[in-house]
CSV table of C-alpha atoms in Angstrom, one decimal:
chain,number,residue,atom,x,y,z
A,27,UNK,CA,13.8,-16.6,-6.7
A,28,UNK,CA,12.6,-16.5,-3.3
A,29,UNK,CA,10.5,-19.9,-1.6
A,30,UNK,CA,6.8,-18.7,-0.1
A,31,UNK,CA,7.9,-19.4,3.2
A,32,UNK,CA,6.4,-17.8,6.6
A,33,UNK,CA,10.1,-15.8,6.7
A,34,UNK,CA,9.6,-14.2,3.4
A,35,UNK,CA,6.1,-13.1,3.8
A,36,UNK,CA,6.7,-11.5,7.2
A,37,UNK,CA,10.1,-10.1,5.7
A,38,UNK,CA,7.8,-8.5,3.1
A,39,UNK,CA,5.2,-7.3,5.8
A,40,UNK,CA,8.1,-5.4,7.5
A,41,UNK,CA,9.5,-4.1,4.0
A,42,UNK,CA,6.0,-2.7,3.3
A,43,UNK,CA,5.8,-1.5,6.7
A,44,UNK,CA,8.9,0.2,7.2
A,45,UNK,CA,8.2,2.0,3.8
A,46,UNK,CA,4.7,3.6,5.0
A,47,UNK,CA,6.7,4.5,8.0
A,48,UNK,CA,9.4,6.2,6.2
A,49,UNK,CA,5.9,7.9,4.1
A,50,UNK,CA,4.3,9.0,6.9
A,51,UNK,CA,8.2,10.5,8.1
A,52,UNK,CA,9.1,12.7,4.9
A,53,UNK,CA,5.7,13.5,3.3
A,54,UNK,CA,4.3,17.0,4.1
A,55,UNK,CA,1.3,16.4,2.1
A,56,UNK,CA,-1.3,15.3,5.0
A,57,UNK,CA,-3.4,13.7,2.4
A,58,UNK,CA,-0.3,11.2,1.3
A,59,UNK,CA,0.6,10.9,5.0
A,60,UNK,CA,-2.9,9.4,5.6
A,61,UNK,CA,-2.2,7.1,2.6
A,62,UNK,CA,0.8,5.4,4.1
A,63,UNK,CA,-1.1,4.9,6.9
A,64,UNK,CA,-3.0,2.8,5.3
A,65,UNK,CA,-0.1,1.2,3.6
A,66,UNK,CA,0.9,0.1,7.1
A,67,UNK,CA,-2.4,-1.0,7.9
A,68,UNK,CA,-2.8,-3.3,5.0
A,69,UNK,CA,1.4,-4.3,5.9
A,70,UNK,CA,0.0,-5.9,9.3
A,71,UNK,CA,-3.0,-7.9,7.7
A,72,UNK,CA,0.1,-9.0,5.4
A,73,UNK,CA,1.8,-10.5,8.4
A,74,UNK,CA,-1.6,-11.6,9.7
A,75,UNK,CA,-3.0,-14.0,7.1
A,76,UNK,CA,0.4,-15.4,6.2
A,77,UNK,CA,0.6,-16.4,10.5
A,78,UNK,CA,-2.8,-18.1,9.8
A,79,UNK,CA,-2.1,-20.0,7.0
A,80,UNK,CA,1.1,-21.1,8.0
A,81,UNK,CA,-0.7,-22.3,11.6
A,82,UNK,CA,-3.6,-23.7,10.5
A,83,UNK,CA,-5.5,-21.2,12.5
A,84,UNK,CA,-8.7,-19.0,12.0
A,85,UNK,CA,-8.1,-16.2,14.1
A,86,UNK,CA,-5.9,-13.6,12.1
A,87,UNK,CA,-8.4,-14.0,9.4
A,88,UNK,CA,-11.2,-13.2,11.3
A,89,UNK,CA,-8.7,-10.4,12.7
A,90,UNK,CA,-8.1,-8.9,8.8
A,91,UNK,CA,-11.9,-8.7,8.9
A,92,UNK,CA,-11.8,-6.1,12.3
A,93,UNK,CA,-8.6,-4.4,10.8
A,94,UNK,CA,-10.5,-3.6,7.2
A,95,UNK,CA,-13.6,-2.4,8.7
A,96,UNK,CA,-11.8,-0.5,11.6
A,97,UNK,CA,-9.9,1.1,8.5
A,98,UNK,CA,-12.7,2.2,6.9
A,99,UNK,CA,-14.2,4.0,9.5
A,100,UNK,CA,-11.0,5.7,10.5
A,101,UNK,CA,-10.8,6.2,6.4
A,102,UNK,CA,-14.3,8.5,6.9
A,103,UNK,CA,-13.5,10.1,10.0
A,104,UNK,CA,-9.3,11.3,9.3
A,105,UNK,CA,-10.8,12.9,5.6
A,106,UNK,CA,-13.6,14.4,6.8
A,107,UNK,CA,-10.8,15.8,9.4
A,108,UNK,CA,-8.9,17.1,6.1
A,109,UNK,CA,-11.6,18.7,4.5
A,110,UNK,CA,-12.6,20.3,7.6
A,111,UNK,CA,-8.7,21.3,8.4
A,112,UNK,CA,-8.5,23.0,4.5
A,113,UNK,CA,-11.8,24.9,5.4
A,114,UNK,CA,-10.5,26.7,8.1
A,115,UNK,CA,-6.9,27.1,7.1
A,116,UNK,CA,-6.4,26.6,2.9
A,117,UNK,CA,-4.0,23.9,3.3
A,118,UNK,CA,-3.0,20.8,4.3
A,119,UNK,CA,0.3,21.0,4.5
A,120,UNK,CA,1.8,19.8,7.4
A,121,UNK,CA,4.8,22.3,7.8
A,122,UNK,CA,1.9,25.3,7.6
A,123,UNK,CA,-0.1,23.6,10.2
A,124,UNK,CA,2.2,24.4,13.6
A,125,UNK,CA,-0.2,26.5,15.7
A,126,UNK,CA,-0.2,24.1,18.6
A,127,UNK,CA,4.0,24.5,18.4
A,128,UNK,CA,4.5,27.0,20.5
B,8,UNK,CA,0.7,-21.2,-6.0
B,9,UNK,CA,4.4,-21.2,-7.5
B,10,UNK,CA,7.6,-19.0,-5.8
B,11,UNK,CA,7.2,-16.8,-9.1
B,12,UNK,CA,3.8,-15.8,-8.6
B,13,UNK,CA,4.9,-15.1,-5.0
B,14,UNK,CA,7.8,-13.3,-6.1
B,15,UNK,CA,5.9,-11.3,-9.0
B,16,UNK,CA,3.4,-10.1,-6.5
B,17,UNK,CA,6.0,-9.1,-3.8
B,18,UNK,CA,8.2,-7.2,-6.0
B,19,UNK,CA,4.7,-5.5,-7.5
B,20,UNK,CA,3.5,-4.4,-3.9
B,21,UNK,CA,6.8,-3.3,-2.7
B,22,UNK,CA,7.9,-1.6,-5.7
B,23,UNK,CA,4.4,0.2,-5.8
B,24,UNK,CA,4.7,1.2,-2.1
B,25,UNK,CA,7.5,2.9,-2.7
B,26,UNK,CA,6.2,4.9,-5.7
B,27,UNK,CA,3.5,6.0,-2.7
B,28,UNK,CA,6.6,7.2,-1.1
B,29,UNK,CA,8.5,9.1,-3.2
B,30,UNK,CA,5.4,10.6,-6.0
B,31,UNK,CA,5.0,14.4,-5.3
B,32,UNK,CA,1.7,14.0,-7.2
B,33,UNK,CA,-1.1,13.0,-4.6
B,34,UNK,CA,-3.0,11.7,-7.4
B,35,UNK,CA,-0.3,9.2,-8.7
B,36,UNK,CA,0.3,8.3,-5.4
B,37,UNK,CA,-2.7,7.5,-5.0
B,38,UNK,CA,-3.0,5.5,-7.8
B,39,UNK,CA,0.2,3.7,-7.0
B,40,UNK,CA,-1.5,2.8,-3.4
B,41,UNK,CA,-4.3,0.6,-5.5
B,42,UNK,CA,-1.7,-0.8,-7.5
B,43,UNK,CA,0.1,-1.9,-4.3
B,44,UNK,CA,-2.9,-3.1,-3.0
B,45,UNK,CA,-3.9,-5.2,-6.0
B,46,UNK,CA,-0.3,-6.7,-5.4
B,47,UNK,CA,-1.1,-7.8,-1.7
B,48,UNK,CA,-4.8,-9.1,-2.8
B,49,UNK,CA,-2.6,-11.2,-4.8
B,50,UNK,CA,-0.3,-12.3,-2.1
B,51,UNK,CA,-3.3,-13.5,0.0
B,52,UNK,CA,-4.8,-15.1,-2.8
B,53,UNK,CA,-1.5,-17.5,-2.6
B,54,UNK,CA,-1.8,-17.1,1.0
B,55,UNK,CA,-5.3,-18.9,-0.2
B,56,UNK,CA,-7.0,-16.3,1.9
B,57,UNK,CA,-10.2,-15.8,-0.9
B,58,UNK,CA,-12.2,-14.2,0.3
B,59,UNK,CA,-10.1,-11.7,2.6
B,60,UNK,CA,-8.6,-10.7,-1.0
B,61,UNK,CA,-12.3,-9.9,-2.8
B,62,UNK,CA,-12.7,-7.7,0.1
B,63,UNK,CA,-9.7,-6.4,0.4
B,64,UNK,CA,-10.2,-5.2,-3.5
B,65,UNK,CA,-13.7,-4.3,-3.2
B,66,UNK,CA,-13.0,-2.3,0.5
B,67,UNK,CA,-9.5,-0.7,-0.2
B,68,UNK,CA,-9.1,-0.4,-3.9
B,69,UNK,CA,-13.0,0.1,-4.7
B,70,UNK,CA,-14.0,2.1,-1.5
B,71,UNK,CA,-10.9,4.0,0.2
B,72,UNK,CA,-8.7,4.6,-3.0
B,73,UNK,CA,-11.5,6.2,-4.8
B,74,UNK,CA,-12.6,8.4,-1.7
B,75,UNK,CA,-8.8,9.3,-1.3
B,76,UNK,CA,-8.9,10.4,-5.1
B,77,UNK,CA,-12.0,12.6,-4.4
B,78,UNK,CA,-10.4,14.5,-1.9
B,79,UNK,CA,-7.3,14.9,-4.2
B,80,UNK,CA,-9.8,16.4,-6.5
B,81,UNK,CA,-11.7,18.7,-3.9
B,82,UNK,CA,-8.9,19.6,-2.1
B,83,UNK,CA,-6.9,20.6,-5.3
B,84,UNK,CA,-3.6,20.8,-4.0
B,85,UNK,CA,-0.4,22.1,-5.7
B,86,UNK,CA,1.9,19.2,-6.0
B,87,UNK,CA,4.2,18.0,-3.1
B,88,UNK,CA,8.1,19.2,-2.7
B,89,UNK,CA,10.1,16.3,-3.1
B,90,UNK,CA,10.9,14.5,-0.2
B,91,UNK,CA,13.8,14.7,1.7
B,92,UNK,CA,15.9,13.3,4.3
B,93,UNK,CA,18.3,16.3,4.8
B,94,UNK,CA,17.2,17.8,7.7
B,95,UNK,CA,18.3,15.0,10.6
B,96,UNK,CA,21.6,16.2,12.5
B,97,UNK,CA,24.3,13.7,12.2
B,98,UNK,CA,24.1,11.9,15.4
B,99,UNK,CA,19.9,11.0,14.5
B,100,UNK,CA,21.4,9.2,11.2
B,101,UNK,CA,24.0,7.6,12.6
B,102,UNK,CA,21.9,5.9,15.1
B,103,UNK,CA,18.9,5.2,13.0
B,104,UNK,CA,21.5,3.9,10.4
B,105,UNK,CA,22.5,1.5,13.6
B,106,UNK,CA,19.0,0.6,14.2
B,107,UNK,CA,17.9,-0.7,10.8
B,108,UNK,CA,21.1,-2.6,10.4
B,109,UNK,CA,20.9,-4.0,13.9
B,110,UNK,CA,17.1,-5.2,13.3
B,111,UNK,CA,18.1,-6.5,9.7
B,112,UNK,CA,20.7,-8.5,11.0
B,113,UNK,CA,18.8,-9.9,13.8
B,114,UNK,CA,15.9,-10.6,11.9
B,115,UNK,CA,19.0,-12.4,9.4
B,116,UNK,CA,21.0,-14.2,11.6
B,117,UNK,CA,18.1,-14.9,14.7
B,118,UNK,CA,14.7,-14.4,13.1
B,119,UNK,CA,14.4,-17.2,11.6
B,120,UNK,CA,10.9,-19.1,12.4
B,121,UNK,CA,10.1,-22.6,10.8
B,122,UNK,CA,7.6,-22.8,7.9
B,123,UNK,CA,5.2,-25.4,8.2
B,124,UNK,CA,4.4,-28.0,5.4
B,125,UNK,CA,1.6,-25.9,3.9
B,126,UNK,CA,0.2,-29.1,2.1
B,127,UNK,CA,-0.2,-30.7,5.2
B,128,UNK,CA,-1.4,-27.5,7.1
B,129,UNK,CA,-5.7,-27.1,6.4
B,130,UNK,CA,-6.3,-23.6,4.4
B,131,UNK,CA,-8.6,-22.6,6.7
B,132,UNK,CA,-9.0,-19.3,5.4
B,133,UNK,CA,-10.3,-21.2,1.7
B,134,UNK,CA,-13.7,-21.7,3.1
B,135,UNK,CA,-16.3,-19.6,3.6
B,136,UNK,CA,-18.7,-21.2,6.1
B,137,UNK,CA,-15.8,-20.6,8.9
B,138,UNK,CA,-15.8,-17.2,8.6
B,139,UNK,CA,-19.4,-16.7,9.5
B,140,UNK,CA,-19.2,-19.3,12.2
B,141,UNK,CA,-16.1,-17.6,13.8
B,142,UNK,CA,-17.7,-14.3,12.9
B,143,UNK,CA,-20.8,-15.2,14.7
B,144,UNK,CA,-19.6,-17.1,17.7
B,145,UNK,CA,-16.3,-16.5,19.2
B,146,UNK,CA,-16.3,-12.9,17.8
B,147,UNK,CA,-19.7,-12.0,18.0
B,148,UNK,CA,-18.9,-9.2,20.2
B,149,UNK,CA,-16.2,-7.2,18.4
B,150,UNK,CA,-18.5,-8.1,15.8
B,151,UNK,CA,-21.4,-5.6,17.3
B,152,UNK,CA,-18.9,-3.4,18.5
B,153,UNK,CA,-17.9,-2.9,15.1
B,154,UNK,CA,-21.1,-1.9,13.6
B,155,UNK,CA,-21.7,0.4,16.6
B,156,UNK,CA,-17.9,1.6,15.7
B,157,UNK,CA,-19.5,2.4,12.2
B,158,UNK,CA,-22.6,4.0,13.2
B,159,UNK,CA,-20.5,6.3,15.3
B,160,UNK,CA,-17.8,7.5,12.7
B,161,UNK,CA,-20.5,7.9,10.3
B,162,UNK,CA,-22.4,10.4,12.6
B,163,UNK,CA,-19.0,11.7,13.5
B,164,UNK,CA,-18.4,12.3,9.6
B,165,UNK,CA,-22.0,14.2,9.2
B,166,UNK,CA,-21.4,16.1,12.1
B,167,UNK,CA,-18.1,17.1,10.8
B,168,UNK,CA,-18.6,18.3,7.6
B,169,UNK,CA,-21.7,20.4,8.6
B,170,UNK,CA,-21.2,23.6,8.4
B,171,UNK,CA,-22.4,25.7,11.8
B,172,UNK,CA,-23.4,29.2,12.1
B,173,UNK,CA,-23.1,29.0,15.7
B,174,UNK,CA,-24.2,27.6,19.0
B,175,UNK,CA,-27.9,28.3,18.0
B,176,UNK,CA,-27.5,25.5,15.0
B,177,UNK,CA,-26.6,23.1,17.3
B,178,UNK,CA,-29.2,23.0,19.8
């Protein structure tokens, strides 16, 4: 059994972190790469809150607030990219999508 | 809050994260992603950040998990090859290998920063009215900002999934 403590929540920020990382890596599914991303997203509001509560401070709340909304938005914007993307090419696979590699 | 609930909810998130990871289904992983985030709206309820956990629930899981699952559904995809590490030469996994067990152990043996008394520490974050005073104050610039940021990537998202029959539709 692990004790609440500032370490153990930050540890667990980077643990959730690292593992949208390693998602957005080894996934080819653009979709479930976008997903990830917002794993990570929500990873650094992790580390946030727990800095705020363990400082008596205000500001990394009010921070989570900017992160959600700013997530949202990019949320909108990156599917409306995908739907767009599998209009013009029938997939969103990231291997298939290399026209800009050579 | 007790060190199980803390534990419960950690073990919950990560464990979920990781089915994100590794589920070739798009629609499971998306599922898992919700149940990952329930798992963190539950750390920050310990956290005693309230209300940043109701919106957490109500933004992510309510709002982005369920637009993520329409997509899944429009999109229709076939399901995902399973994900693999294979392709690295063996130079790139050596070093990464390096890497994570440098940071680990630094983050072991040096990371260590000292947790407060959280009894003694206020829970700011527990009370309502200092949100909208912050909100409306000190941050009342990123605050507009923000709603302009809005406006813009909703016009960006009508303007994107238009369809256009050329430059005579736009003008």
């Amino acid at each position: 059994m692990i004790a609440p403590t500032l370490n153990a929540y930050l540890a667990l920020s980077v643990l959730l972190f690292a593992l949208g990382l390693l998602g957005v890596l080894i996934r080819r599914n653009t979709l479930v790469v976008f997903m990830c991303l917002e794993l990570m997203l929500v990873a650094s509001t992790l580390a946030l809150v727990a800095f705020s509560r363990f400082n008596g401070t205000m500001d990394g709340n009010v921070f989570v607030f900017f992160i959600l909304t700013v997530a949202a938005a990019e949320v909108a914007v990156g599917l409306a990219i995908i739907v767009a993307l599998f209009r013009k090419r029938q997939t969103i696979q990231i291997d298939q999508l290399n026209t800009l590699k050579n | 809050m007790g060190p199980f609930l803390f534990n419960l909810f950690a073990v919950f998130s990560v464990v979920c994260a990781a089915g994100v990871v590794l589920n070739k289904n798009a629609v499971n992983a998306a599922l898992c992603l919700l149940l990952s985030l329930v798992g963190v709206a539950g750390l920050f309820v310990s956290l005693e950040a309230y209300l940043l956990a109701f919106l957490l629930l109500l933004v992510y899981a309510g709002a982005i998990v369920a637009l993520f699952l329409f997509i899944v559904m429009l999109l229709d995809t076939k399901g995902d090859a399973r994900p693999t590490l294979h392709k690295l030469p063996l130079l790139a996994r050596v070093m990464a290998f390096a890497l994570v067990g440098a940071g680990v152990g630094s983050f072991v043996v040096r990371g260590q920063l000292e947790s407060p008394d959280l009894s003694r520490t206020p829970a700011l974050g527990a009370s309502l009215k200092l949100y909208a005073y912050q909100l409306f104050t000190t941050y009342l610039l990123p605050v507009q900002i923000l709603g302009f940021l809005l406006l813009v990537a909703m016009l960006g998202v009508i303007v994107l999934s238009k369809k256009f029959d050329g430059l005579d539709d736009i003008k």
